[in-house]
Amino acid sequence: MTDPQLLQNYLFVASLLFGIGMLGFLSRRNMIVMFLSVEMMLQGVSVALAAFGWFHNNWQGQSLVIFIISVAACEAAISLALVMTLYHRSGSLDIAFWQSSREPGTQAYVDQALPPAEVHQREFPHLTPAGVEPRPSEQQTEYDSTHA
Amino acid sequence: MTLMILGIIAVALGLTLLLPPRGSFAQFLGAGFLIVGVFILAGFGANFVGLSLTNDQALFWSLAIVTIASAVCTVTSQNPVFSALWFGLSLLGTSGLFMFLGAQFLAVATVVVYAGAILVTFLFVLMLATPSGQAGYDRISWERLLSATTAAVLVGVLTSMLGRVQVESDRLDTAALEPVATARATEIDAPAHVAHLGRELFTTQLLTVQAAGVLLFVGLVGAAVIVAHGRQRDHRERRLAQAAARG
């Protein structure tokens, strides 16, 4: 594989990553999955930058990727602080709760019918208790009434 | 041209069927459409030489397939914790792609910072903010067909531009690229790769590093302020509600 061919392959992978990230951001309703999609878009751009830097034997691509990594870390911190604040005020991670901030004139989105949830019948293993439970300390009996 | 449009349609249909809500049969159909569509687009935009692959081509394509498949699973998973885990696998694939280029520091930094810090922070927030059982908003998505078509058209346009690069690279002056390949052995592919990267960062790219430092500091302060301000407002509202209930 010659150099231009490998560069082309890398750019194909990077464009796929960016497209999939954009799809996730546009279509998902969970705030966490939306932010994961944003990070995936940044990953696509990083792969493209690193490939171009390698192709031209240049450090600029890798330097910008390092900058992108630090930007992504900042963005994750601030976005997660925002998500926690929104969760405290709304009680869910659903972004449709805040759709009153949409453009005036567009229709609101109302859930018509939700598909049924997958119910997993989880069989947790039953382990035989082994050994003797240690005697609780004096401090533990002060705050733990189940063992006293 | 029609084959390219067929590829775009196949990718769009595949992604539509994979996005939640997804039926147990529809997901296999969607995966099939997606694979066929990506193959068609790869025929246009990538150098896929068929099944006679050399070792390094096989390694590259395995890393690429792991990255793209786990990216699709991230975006289409109905459980946000599974989405985060698939994203971790996609990060490992990206790290492998960086290592394939010889970018050792980038590969390790991706794993340590992205998968080790950012992903763990996402999982902490999921732990604090997830409802019991499966939430309704995880099982439904906005405008499945439209967003899948948008993403497929974007990828198709980028791929067709790459395909045009392929056609014109036949006229490429490969002799002019020879010095780059040999110079790469002393710069990027040298054993002192990280030392050279450090030299470059702290001499030529010094302003980038300083800007990143300032940005990290401002982000830290901003995140703390957002949470503190929100908590202050909650306290104030609770006190107002208590006063209203009493008086």
PDB file of N, CA and C in Angstrom, chain A residues 1 3-5 8-10 12-13 15-16 19-20 23-24 26-30 36 39-40 43 47 50 54-55 57 59 62-63 65-67 69-72 74 80 84 87 89 93-94 96 109 115-118, chain B residues 45-47 57 60 68 71-72 75 77-78 80 87 91 94 97-98 100-101 103 105 113-114 121 129 134 137-142 147-148 151 158 162 166 172 180 183-184 187-188 196 200 205 212 215-216 233:
ATOM      1  N   MET A   1       0.840  -1.190   0.000  1.00  0.00           N
ATOM      2  CA  MET A   1       0.000   0.000   0.000  1.00  0.00           C
ATOM      3  C   MET A   1       0.879   1.244   0.000  1.00  0.00           C
ATOM      4  N   ASP A   3       1.822   5.357   0.035  1.00  0.00           N
ATOM      5  CA  ASP A   3       1.428   6.403   0.980  1.00  0.00           C
ATOM      6  C   ASP A   3       0.085   7.044   0.671  1.00  0.00           C
ATOM      7  N   PRO A   4      -0.175   7.471  -0.582  1.00  0.00           N
ATOM      8  CA  PRO A   4      -1.489   8.080  -0.828  1.00  0.00           C
ATOM      9  C   PRO A   4      -2.637   7.103  -0.608  1.00  0.00           C
ATOM     10  N   GLN A   5      -2.403   5.817  -0.887  1.00  0.00           N
ATOM     11  CA  GLN A   5      -3.484   4.852  -0.699  1.00  0.00           C
ATOM     12  C   GLN A   5      -3.803   4.679   0.782  1.00  0.00           C
ATOM     13  N   GLN A   8      -5.691   7.642   1.952  1.00  0.00           N
ATOM     14  CA  GLN A   8      -7.084   7.582   1.518  1.00  0.00           C
ATOM     15  C   GLN A   8      -7.900   6.649   2.404  1.00  0.00           C
ATOM     16  N   ASN A   9      -7.311   5.501   2.761  1.00  0.00           N
ATOM     17  CA  ASN A   9      -8.029   4.587   3.647  1.00  0.00           C
ATOM     18  C   ASN A   9      -8.304   5.234   4.992  1.00  0.00           C
ATOM     19  N   TYR A  10      -7.295   5.928   5.530  1.00  0.00           N
ATOM     20  CA  TYR A  10      -7.485   6.584   6.822  1.00  0.00           C
ATOM     21  C   TYR A  10      -8.579   7.636   6.748  1.00  0.00           C
ATOM     22  N   PHE A  12     -11.126   7.625   4.758  1.00  0.00           N
ATOM     23  CA  PHE A  12     -12.409   6.934   4.666  1.00  0.00           C
ATOM     24  C   PHE A  12     -12.898   6.539   6.058  1.00  0.00           C
ATOM     25  N   VAL A  13     -11.996   5.953   6.854  1.00  0.00           N
ATOM     26  CA  VAL A  13     -12.371   5.553   8.218  1.00  0.00           C
ATOM     27  C   VAL A  13     -12.770   6.784   9.032  1.00  0.00           C
ATOM     28  N   SER A  15     -14.004   9.621   7.946  1.00  0.00           N
ATOM     29  CA  SER A  15     -15.304  10.157   7.540  1.00  0.00           C
ATOM     30  C   SER A  15     -16.436   9.277   8.056  1.00  0.00           C
ATOM     31  N   LEU A  16     -16.232   7.967   8.097  1.00  0.00           N
ATOM     32  CA  LEU A  16     -17.259   7.081   8.656  1.00  0.00           C
ATOM     33  C   LEU A  16     -17.479   7.362  10.142  1.00  0.00           C
ATOM     34  N   GLY A  19     -19.394  10.584  10.449  1.00  0.00           N
ATOM     35  CA  GLY A  19     -20.802  10.442  10.074  1.00  0.00           C
ATOM     36  C   GLY A  19     -21.609   9.709  11.128  1.00  0.00           C
ATOM     37  N   ILE A  20     -21.023   8.646  11.697  1.00  0.00           N
ATOM     38  CA  ILE A  20     -21.750   7.888  12.716  1.00  0.00           C
ATOM     39  C   ILE A  20     -21.935   8.746  13.960  1.00  0.00           C
ATOM     40  N   LEU A  23     -24.762  11.059  13.306  1.00  0.00           N
ATOM     41  CA  LEU A  23     -26.032  10.341  13.398  1.00  0.00           C
ATOM     42  C   LEU A  23     -26.470  10.183  14.849  1.00  0.00           C
ATOM     43  N   GLY A  24     -25.535   9.808  15.711  1.00  0.00           N
ATOM     44  CA  GLY A  24     -25.878   9.625  17.119  1.00  0.00           C
ATOM     45  C   GLY A  24     -26.321  10.920  17.765  1.00  0.00           C
ATOM     46  N   LEU A  26     -27.719  13.497  16.307  1.00  0.00           N
ATOM     47  CA  LEU A  26     -28.999  13.982  15.802  1.00  0.00           C
ATOM     48  C   LEU A  26     -30.155  13.142  16.271  1.00  0.00           C
ATOM     49  N   SER A  27     -29.945  11.842  16.486  1.00  0.00           N
ATOM     50  CA  SER A  27     -31.106  10.983  16.658  1.00  0.00           C
ATOM     51  C   SER A  27     -31.338  10.496  18.073  1.00  0.00           C
ATOM     52  N   ARG A  28     -30.360  10.440  18.938  1.00  0.00           N
ATOM     53  CA  ARG A  28     -30.569   9.862  20.258  1.00  0.00           C
ATOM     54  C   ARG A  28     -31.125  10.893  21.228  1.00  0.00           C
ATOM     55  N   ARG A  29     -31.853  10.393  22.227  1.00  0.00           N
ATOM     56  CA  ARG A  29     -32.478  11.289  23.189  1.00  0.00           C
ATOM     57  C   ARG A  29     -31.816  11.286  24.544  1.00  0.00           C
ATOM     58  N   ASN A  30     -30.953  10.338  24.799  1.00  0.00           N
ATOM     59  CA  ASN A  30     -30.250  10.308  26.071  1.00  0.00           C
ATOM     60  C   ASN A  30     -29.072  11.269  25.989  1.00  0.00           C
ATOM     61  N   LEU A  36     -21.456  11.209  23.959  1.00  0.00           N
ATOM     62  CA  LEU A  36     -20.547  10.200  23.433  1.00  0.00           C
ATOM     63  C   LEU A  36     -20.405  10.337  21.927  1.00  0.00           C
ATOM     64  N   GLU A  39     -18.019  13.096  21.167  1.00  0.00           N
ATOM     65  CA  GLU A  39     -16.640  12.642  21.332  1.00  0.00           C
ATOM     66  C   GLU A  39     -16.217  11.783  20.154  1.00  0.00           C
ATOM     67  N   MET A  40     -17.164  11.023  19.585  1.00  0.00           N
ATOM     68  CA  MET A  40     -16.816  10.184  18.441  1.00  0.00           C
ATOM     69  C   MET A  40     -16.515  11.034  17.214  1.00  0.00           C
ATOM     70  N   GLN A  43     -13.088  12.113  17.592  1.00  0.00           N
ATOM     71  CA  GLN A  43     -12.158  11.025  17.281  1.00  0.00           C
ATOM     72  C   GLN A  43     -11.947  10.904  15.784  1.00  0.00           C
ATOM     73  N   VAL A  47      -8.353  11.184  13.845  1.00  0.00           N
ATOM     74  CA  VAL A  47      -7.751  10.178  12.958  1.00  0.00           C
ATOM     75  C   VAL A  47      -7.341  10.827  11.639  1.00  0.00           C
ATOM     76  N   ALA A  50      -4.181  12.960  12.245  1.00  0.00           N
ATOM     77  CA  ALA A  50      -2.967  12.174  12.430  1.00  0.00           C
ATOM     78  C   ALA A  50      -2.501  11.592  11.096  1.00  0.00           C
ATOM     79  N   TRP A  54       1.055  12.332   9.274  1.00  0.00           N
ATOM     80  CA  TRP A  54       1.968  11.258   8.879  1.00  0.00           C
ATOM     81  C   TRP A  54       2.316  11.362   7.399  1.00  0.00           C
ATOM     82  N   PHE A  55       1.315  11.732   6.573  1.00  0.00           N
ATOM     83  CA  PHE A  55       1.542  11.769   5.137  1.00  0.00           C
ATOM     84  C   PHE A  55       2.563  12.833   4.763  1.00  0.00           C
ATOM     85  N   ASN A  57       4.805  14.108   6.826  1.00  0.00           N
ATOM     86  CA  ASN A  57       5.943  14.050   7.750  1.00  0.00           C
ATOM     87  C   ASN A  57       6.034  15.325   8.567  1.00  0.00           C
ATOM     88  N   TRP A  59       4.675  17.417  12.227  1.00  0.00           N
ATOM     89  CA  TRP A  59       4.178  17.247  13.586  1.00  0.00           C
ATOM     90  C   TRP A  59       2.917  18.040  13.856  1.00  0.00           C
ATOM     91  N   GLN A  62      -0.254  15.926  14.728  1.00  0.00           N
ATOM     92  CA  GLN A  62      -0.264  15.324  16.061  1.00  0.00           C
ATOM     93  C   GLN A  62      -0.427  16.383  17.139  1.00  0.00           C
ATOM     94  N   SER A  63       0.152  17.575  16.937  1.00  0.00           N
ATOM     95  CA  SER A  63      -0.022  18.628  17.941  1.00  0.00           C
ATOM     96  C   SER A  63      -1.479  19.030  18.039  1.00  0.00           C
ATOM     97  N   VAL A  65      -3.987  17.154  17.378  1.00  0.00           N
ATOM     98  CA  VAL A  65      -4.729  16.069  18.026  1.00  0.00           C
ATOM     99  C   VAL A  65      -4.567  16.152  19.540  1.00  0.00           C
ATOM    100  N   ILE A  66      -3.371  16.515  20.007  1.00  0.00           N
ATOM    101  CA  ILE A  66      -3.177  16.677  21.461  1.00  0.00           C
ATOM    102  C   ILE A  66      -4.042  17.805  21.971  1.00  0.00           C
ATOM    103  N   PHE A  67      -4.141  18.887  21.196  1.00  0.00           N
ATOM    104  CA  PHE A  67      -5.021  19.989  21.584  1.00  0.00           C
ATOM    105  C   PHE A  67      -6.468  19.529  21.621  1.00  0.00           C
ATOM    106  N   ILE A  69      -7.543  16.530  22.203  1.00  0.00           N
ATOM    107  CA  ILE A  69      -7.765  15.671  23.380  1.00  0.00           C
ATOM    108  C   ILE A  69      -8.002  16.533  24.612  1.00  0.00           C
ATOM    109  N   SER A  70      -7.220  17.612  24.772  1.00  0.00           N
ATOM    110  CA  SER A  70      -7.437  18.445  25.958  1.00  0.00           C
ATOM    111  C   SER A  70      -8.753  19.203  25.853  1.00  0.00           C
ATOM    112  N   VAL A  71      -9.126  19.628  24.642  1.00  0.00           N
ATOM    113  CA  VAL A  71     -10.434  20.275  24.463  1.00  0.00           C
ATOM    114  C   VAL A  71     -11.549  19.303  24.805  1.00  0.00           C
ATOM    115  N   ALA A  72     -11.397  18.041  24.391  1.00  0.00           N
ATOM    116  CA  ALA A  72     -12.435  17.046  24.689  1.00  0.00           C
ATOM    117  C   ALA A  72     -12.553  16.816  26.179  1.00  0.00           C
ATOM    118  N   CYS A  74     -11.945  19.053  28.586  1.00  0.00           N
ATOM    119  CA  CYS A  74     -12.672  20.216  29.125  1.00  0.00           C
ATOM    120  C   CYS A  74     -14.139  20.119  28.820  1.00  0.00           C
ATOM    121  N   LEU A  80     -20.708  17.388  31.452  1.00  0.00           N
ATOM    122  CA  LEU A  80     -21.238  16.525  32.502  1.00  0.00           C
ATOM    123  C   LEU A  80     -21.731  17.332  33.691  1.00  0.00           C
ATOM    124  N   MET A  84     -25.567  16.982  34.900  1.00  0.00           N
ATOM    125  CA  MET A  84     -25.973  16.726  36.285  1.00  0.00           C
ATOM    126  C   MET A  84     -26.944  17.804  36.760  1.00  0.00           C
ATOM    127  N   TYR A  87     -30.246  17.151  35.179  1.00  0.00           N
ATOM    128  CA  TYR A  87     -30.862  15.972  35.772  1.00  0.00           C
ATOM    129  C   TYR A  87     -31.491  16.304  37.112  1.00  0.00           C
ATOM    130  N   ARG A  89     -32.738  19.106  37.922  1.00  0.00           N
ATOM    131  CA  ARG A  89     -33.932  19.922  37.750  1.00  0.00           C
ATOM    132  C   ARG A  89     -35.052  19.183  37.047  1.00  0.00           C
ATOM    133  N   LEU A  93     -32.592  11.922  32.149  1.00  0.00           N
ATOM    134  CA  LEU A  93     -31.562  12.301  31.201  1.00  0.00           C
ATOM    135  C   LEU A  93     -32.148  12.548  29.814  1.00  0.00           C
ATOM    136  N   ASP A  94     -33.454  12.726  29.743  1.00  0.00           N
ATOM    137  CA  ASP A  94     -34.113  12.868  28.452  1.00  0.00           C
ATOM    138  C   ASP A  94     -33.995  14.305  27.981  1.00  0.00           C
ATOM    139  N   ALA A  96     -35.752  15.467  25.569  1.00  0.00           N
ATOM    140  CA  ALA A  96     -37.068  15.934  25.143  1.00  0.00           C
ATOM    141  C   ALA A  96     -37.774  16.697  26.245  1.00  0.00           C
ATOM    142  N   TYR A 109     -42.564  17.489  20.145  1.00  0.00           N
ATOM    143  CA  TYR A 109     -42.492  16.047  19.920  1.00  0.00           C
ATOM    144  C   TYR A 109     -43.183  15.353  21.083  1.00  0.00           C
ATOM    145  N   PRO A 115     -41.973   1.514  22.649  1.00  0.00           N
ATOM    146  CA  PRO A 115     -41.802   0.072  22.507  1.00  0.00           C
ATOM    147  C   PRO A 115     -41.577  -0.554  23.880  1.00  0.00           C
ATOM    148  N   PRO A 116     -41.960  -1.807  24.057  1.00  0.00           N
ATOM    149  CA  PRO A 116     -41.868  -2.406  25.398  1.00  0.00           C
ATOM    150  C   PRO A 116     -40.424  -2.582  25.810  1.00  0.00           C
ATOM    151  N   ALA A 117     -40.195  -2.476  27.093  1.00  0.00           N
ATOM    152  CA  ALA A 117     -38.839  -2.634  27.613  1.00  0.00           C
ATOM    153  C   ALA A 117     -38.466  -4.104  27.613  1.00  0.00           C
ATOM    154  N   GLU A 118     -37.189  -4.373  27.405  1.00  0.00           N
ATOM    155  CA  GLU A 118     -36.720  -5.750  27.490  1.00  0.00           C
ATOM    156  C   GLU A 118     -36.583  -6.105  28.962  1.00  0.00           C
TER     157      GLU A 118
ATOM    158  N   GLY B  45     -14.295   4.897  -2.293  1.00  0.00           N
ATOM    159  CA  GLY B  45     -13.448   5.852  -1.610  1.00  0.00           C
ATOM    160  C   GLY B  45     -12.212   5.297  -0.957  1.00  0.00           C
ATOM    161  N   ALA B  46     -12.118   3.978  -0.818  1.00  0.00           N
ATOM    162  CA  ALA B  46     -10.963   3.427  -0.123  1.00  0.00           C
ATOM    163  C   ALA B  46     -10.230   2.491  -1.058  1.00  0.00           C
ATOM    164  N   ASN B  47      -9.015   2.138  -0.692  1.00  0.00           N
ATOM    165  CA  ASN B  47      -8.236   1.219  -1.507  1.00  0.00           C
ATOM    166  C   ASN B  47      -8.394  -0.174  -0.962  1.00  0.00           C
ATOM    167  N   GLN B  57      -1.971  -4.482   5.421  1.00  0.00           N
ATOM    168  CA  GLN B  57      -3.332  -4.128   5.010  1.00  0.00           C
ATOM    169  C   GLN B  57      -4.356  -4.851   5.859  1.00  0.00           C
ATOM    170  N   PHE B  60      -4.516  -3.164   9.194  1.00  0.00           N
ATOM    171  CA  PHE B  60      -5.226  -1.887   9.143  1.00  0.00           C
ATOM    172  C   PHE B  60      -6.730  -2.097   9.057  1.00  0.00           C
ATOM    173  N   ILE B  68     -15.160   0.936  13.442  1.00  0.00           N
ATOM    174  CA  ILE B  68     -16.432   1.345  12.863  1.00  0.00           C
ATOM    175  C   ILE B  68     -17.585   0.528  13.437  1.00  0.00           C
ATOM    176  N   ALA B  71     -18.359   1.738  16.805  1.00  0.00           N
ATOM    177  CA  ALA B  71     -18.986   3.060  16.727  1.00  0.00           C
ATOM    178  C   ALA B  71     -20.473   2.926  16.424  1.00  0.00           C
ATOM    179  N   VAL B  72     -20.817   2.032  15.477  1.00  0.00           N
ATOM    180  CA  VAL B  72     -22.233   1.822  15.158  1.00  0.00           C
ATOM    181  C   VAL B  72     -22.976   1.279  16.374  1.00  0.00           C
ATOM    182  N   VAL B  75     -23.781   4.022  18.927  1.00  0.00           N
ATOM    183  CA  VAL B  75     -24.847   4.949  18.593  1.00  0.00           C
ATOM    184  C   VAL B  75     -26.198   4.258  18.614  1.00  0.00           C
ATOM    185  N   SER B  77     -27.095   1.437  20.520  1.00  0.00           N
ATOM    186  CA  SER B  77     -27.402   0.575  21.655  1.00  0.00           C
ATOM    187  C   SER B  77     -28.536   1.164  22.469  1.00  0.00           C
ATOM    188  N   GLN B  78     -29.380   0.298  23.029  1.00  0.00           N
ATOM    189  CA  GLN B  78     -30.536   0.781  23.776  1.00  0.00           C
ATOM    190  C   GLN B  78     -30.260   0.944  25.253  1.00  0.00           C
ATOM    191  N   PRO B  80     -27.594   2.839  27.841  1.00  0.00           N
ATOM    192  CA  PRO B  80     -26.492   3.814  27.767  1.00  0.00           C
ATOM    193  C   PRO B  80     -25.174   3.307  28.317  1.00  0.00           C
ATOM    194  N   PHE B  87     -18.175   2.466  23.110  1.00  0.00           N
ATOM    195  CA  PHE B  87     -17.331   3.608  22.793  1.00  0.00           C
ATOM    196  C   PHE B  87     -15.912   3.372  23.263  1.00  0.00           C
ATOM    197  N   LEU B  91     -12.572   3.475  21.034  1.00  0.00           N
ATOM    198  CA  LEU B  91     -11.354   4.208  21.368  1.00  0.00           C
ATOM    199  C   LEU B  91     -10.130   3.321  21.262  1.00  0.00           C
ATOM    200  N   THR B  94      -9.297   3.151  17.666  1.00  0.00           N
ATOM    201  CA  THR B  94      -8.650   4.391  17.217  1.00  0.00           C
ATOM    202  C   THR B  94      -7.209   4.453  17.697  1.00  0.00           C
ATOM    203  N   LEU B  97      -5.210   2.454  15.445  1.00  0.00           N
ATOM    204  CA  LEU B  97      -4.963   3.150  14.176  1.00  0.00           C
ATOM    205  C   LEU B  97      -3.850   4.175  14.335  1.00  0.00           C
ATOM    206  N   PHE B  98      -3.826   4.865  15.500  1.00  0.00           N
ATOM    207  CA  PHE B  98      -2.732   5.810  15.734  1.00  0.00           C
ATOM    208  C   PHE B  98      -1.401   5.081  15.800  1.00  0.00           C
ATOM    209  N   PHE B 100      -0.633   2.359  14.365  1.00  0.00           N
ATOM    210  CA  PHE B 100      -0.276   1.891  13.025  1.00  0.00           C
ATOM    211  C   PHE B 100       0.489   2.956  12.269  1.00  0.00           C
ATOM    212  N   LEU B 101       0.157   4.254  12.541  1.00  0.00           N
ATOM    213  CA  LEU B 101       0.865   5.333  11.884  1.00  0.00           C
ATOM    214  C   LEU B 101       2.194   5.637  12.538  1.00  0.00           C
ATOM    215  N   ALA B 103       2.287   6.839  15.611  1.00  0.00           N
ATOM    216  CA  ALA B 103       2.071   7.917  16.578  1.00  0.00           C
ATOM    217  C   ALA B 103       1.892   7.304  17.958  1.00  0.00           C
ATOM    218  N   PHE B 105       2.728   8.336  21.068  1.00  0.00           N
ATOM    219  CA  PHE B 105       2.198   9.142  22.165  1.00  0.00           C
ATOM    220  C   PHE B 105       0.696   9.331  22.034  1.00  0.00           C
ATOM    221  N   VAL B 113      -6.266   9.190  28.422  1.00  0.00           N
ATOM    222  CA  VAL B 113      -7.121  10.347  28.683  1.00  0.00           C
ATOM    223  C   VAL B 113      -8.564  10.059  28.306  1.00  0.00           C
ATOM    224  N   TYR B 114      -8.772   9.576  27.064  1.00  0.00           N
ATOM    225  CA  TYR B 114     -10.146   9.373  26.613  1.00  0.00           C
ATOM    226  C   TYR B 114     -10.792   8.206  27.334  1.00  0.00           C
ATOM    227  N   THR B 121     -15.579   9.194  33.589  1.00  0.00           N
ATOM    228  CA  THR B 121     -16.456  10.257  34.079  1.00  0.00           C
ATOM    229  C   THR B 121     -17.868  10.090  33.551  1.00  0.00           C
ATOM    230  N   ALA B 129     -27.148   8.993  37.558  1.00  0.00           N
ATOM    231  CA  ALA B 129     -28.341   9.587  36.949  1.00  0.00           C
ATOM    232  C   ALA B 129     -29.170   8.607  36.150  1.00  0.00           C
ATOM    233  N   GLN B 134     -35.277   0.006  32.285  1.00  0.00           N
ATOM    234  CA  GLN B 134     -34.859   0.645  31.052  1.00  0.00           C
ATOM    235  C   GLN B 134     -35.739   1.859  30.794  1.00  0.00           C
ATOM    236  N   TYR B 137     -36.863   6.819  27.077  1.00  0.00           N
ATOM    237  CA  TYR B 137     -36.189   7.648  26.079  1.00  0.00           C
ATOM    238  C   TYR B 137     -34.983   6.951  25.479  1.00  0.00           C
ATOM    239  N   ASP B 138     -34.578   5.794  26.026  1.00  0.00           N
ATOM    240  CA  ASP B 138     -33.489   5.044  25.404  1.00  0.00           C
ATOM    241  C   ASP B 138     -33.993   4.147  24.292  1.00  0.00           C
ATOM    242  N   ARG B 139     -35.294   3.919  24.273  1.00  0.00           N
ATOM    243  CA  ARG B 139     -35.826   2.954  23.317  1.00  0.00           C
ATOM    244  C   ARG B 139     -36.414   3.638  22.116  1.00  0.00           C
ATOM    245  N   ILE B 140     -36.214   4.948  21.998  1.00  0.00           N
ATOM    246  CA  ILE B 140     -36.838   5.678  20.896  1.00  0.00           C
ATOM    247  C   ILE B 140     -35.849   6.737  20.447  1.00  0.00           C
ATOM    248  N   SER B 141     -35.915   7.128  19.188  1.00  0.00           N
ATOM    249  CA  SER B 141     -34.987   8.158  18.707  1.00  0.00           C
ATOM    250  C   SER B 141     -35.736   9.152  17.844  1.00  0.00           C
ATOM    251  N   TRP B 142     -35.158  10.343  17.704  1.00  0.00           N
ATOM    252  CA  TRP B 142     -35.772  11.371  16.876  1.00  0.00           C
ATOM    253  C   TRP B 142     -35.556  11.036  15.422  1.00  0.00           C
ATOM    254  N   SER B 147     -32.327  11.336   9.974  1.00  0.00           N
ATOM    255  CA  SER B 147     -30.949  11.517  10.451  1.00  0.00           C
ATOM    256  C   SER B 147     -30.022  10.474   9.839  1.00  0.00           C
ATOM    257  N   ALA B 148     -30.538   9.240   9.621  1.00  0.00           N
ATOM    258  CA  ALA B 148     -29.693   8.232   8.978  1.00  0.00           C
ATOM    259  C   ALA B 148     -29.385   8.625   7.543  1.00  0.00           C
ATOM    260  N   ALA B 151     -26.677  11.366   7.635  1.00  0.00           N
ATOM    261  CA  ALA B 151     -25.335  10.836   7.870  1.00  0.00           C
ATOM    262  C   ALA B 151     -24.827  10.077   6.652  1.00  0.00           C
ATOM    263  N   LEU B 158     -18.331  12.718   1.143  1.00  0.00           N
ATOM    264  CA  LEU B 158     -16.904  12.665   1.483  1.00  0.00           C
ATOM    265  C   LEU B 158     -16.211  11.527   0.743  1.00  0.00           C
ATOM    266  N   LEU B 162     -13.116  11.488  -1.957  1.00  0.00           N
ATOM    267  CA  LEU B 162     -11.925  10.659  -1.821  1.00  0.00           C
ATOM    268  C   LEU B 162     -11.693   9.825  -3.069  1.00  0.00           C
ATOM    269  N   GLN B 166      -8.509   9.460  -5.629  1.00  0.00           N
ATOM    270  CA  GLN B 166      -7.920   8.214  -6.098  1.00  0.00           C
ATOM    271  C   GLN B 166      -7.631   8.294  -7.591  1.00  0.00           C
ATOM    272  N   LEU B 172      -0.221  11.233  -9.925  1.00  0.00           N
ATOM    273  CA  LEU B 172       0.575  11.821  -8.858  1.00  0.00           C
ATOM    274  C   LEU B 172       2.043  11.577  -9.109  1.00  0.00           C
ATOM    275  N   VAL B 180       9.944  12.258   1.279  1.00  0.00           N
ATOM    276  CA  VAL B 180       9.116  12.297   2.487  1.00  0.00           C
ATOM    277  C   VAL B 180       9.193  10.969   3.212  1.00  0.00           C
ATOM    278  N   ALA B 183      12.527  10.750   4.855  1.00  0.00           N
ATOM    279  CA  ALA B 183      12.674  11.701   5.947  1.00  0.00           C
ATOM    280  C   ALA B 183      11.825  11.281   7.146  1.00  0.00           C
ATOM    281  N   ARG B 184      10.762  10.518   6.872  1.00  0.00           N
ATOM    282  CA  ARG B 184       9.914  10.073   7.971  1.00  0.00           C
ATOM    283  C   ARG B 184      10.676   9.159   8.912  1.00  0.00           C
ATOM    284  N   GLU B 187      12.223  11.414  11.480  1.00  0.00           N
ATOM    285  CA  GLU B 187      11.403  12.286  12.306  1.00  0.00           C
ATOM    286  C   GLU B 187      10.342  11.500  13.067  1.00  0.00           C
ATOM    287  N   ILE B 188       9.286  11.041  12.328  1.00  0.00           N
ATOM    288  CA  ILE B 188       8.157  10.440  13.030  1.00  0.00           C
ATOM    289  C   ILE B 188       8.466   8.998  13.415  1.00  0.00           C
ATOM    290  N   HIS B 196      10.988  13.888  19.974  1.00  0.00           N
ATOM    291  CA  HIS B 196      10.783  14.832  18.872  1.00  0.00           C
ATOM    292  C   HIS B 196       9.451  15.526  18.990  1.00  0.00           C
ATOM    293  N   GLU B 200       8.858  19.524  19.353  1.00  0.00           N
ATOM    294  CA  GLU B 200       7.962  20.280  18.491  1.00  0.00           C
ATOM    295  C   GLU B 200       6.906  21.027  19.291  1.00  0.00           C
ATOM    296  N   GLN B 205       5.054  24.742  18.683  1.00  0.00           N
ATOM    297  CA  GLN B 205       3.635  24.760  19.025  1.00  0.00           C
ATOM    298  C   GLN B 205       3.435  25.241  20.447  1.00  0.00           C
ATOM    299  N   ALA B 212      -4.025  25.379  25.430  1.00  0.00           N
ATOM    300  CA  ALA B 212      -4.670  24.186  25.999  1.00  0.00           C
ATOM    301  C   ALA B 212      -4.660  24.249  27.516  1.00  0.00           C
ATOM    302  N   LEU B 215      -7.263  26.726  28.616  1.00  0.00           N
ATOM    303  CA  LEU B 215      -8.595  26.152  28.385  1.00  0.00           C
ATOM    304  C   LEU B 215      -8.947  25.140  29.463  1.00  0.00           C
ATOM    305  N   LEU B 216      -7.996  24.296  29.839  1.00  0.00           N
ATOM    306  CA  LEU B 216      -8.250  23.309  30.881  1.00  0.00           C
ATOM    307  C   LEU B 216      -8.562  24.002  32.201  1.00  0.00           C
ATOM    308  N   ARG B 233     -28.977  27.643  43.573  1.00  0.00           N
ATOM    309  CA  ARG B 233     -30.336  27.961  43.147  1.00  0.00           C
ATOM    310  C   ARG B 233     -31.330  26.972  43.741  1.00  0.00           C
TER     311      ARG B 233
END
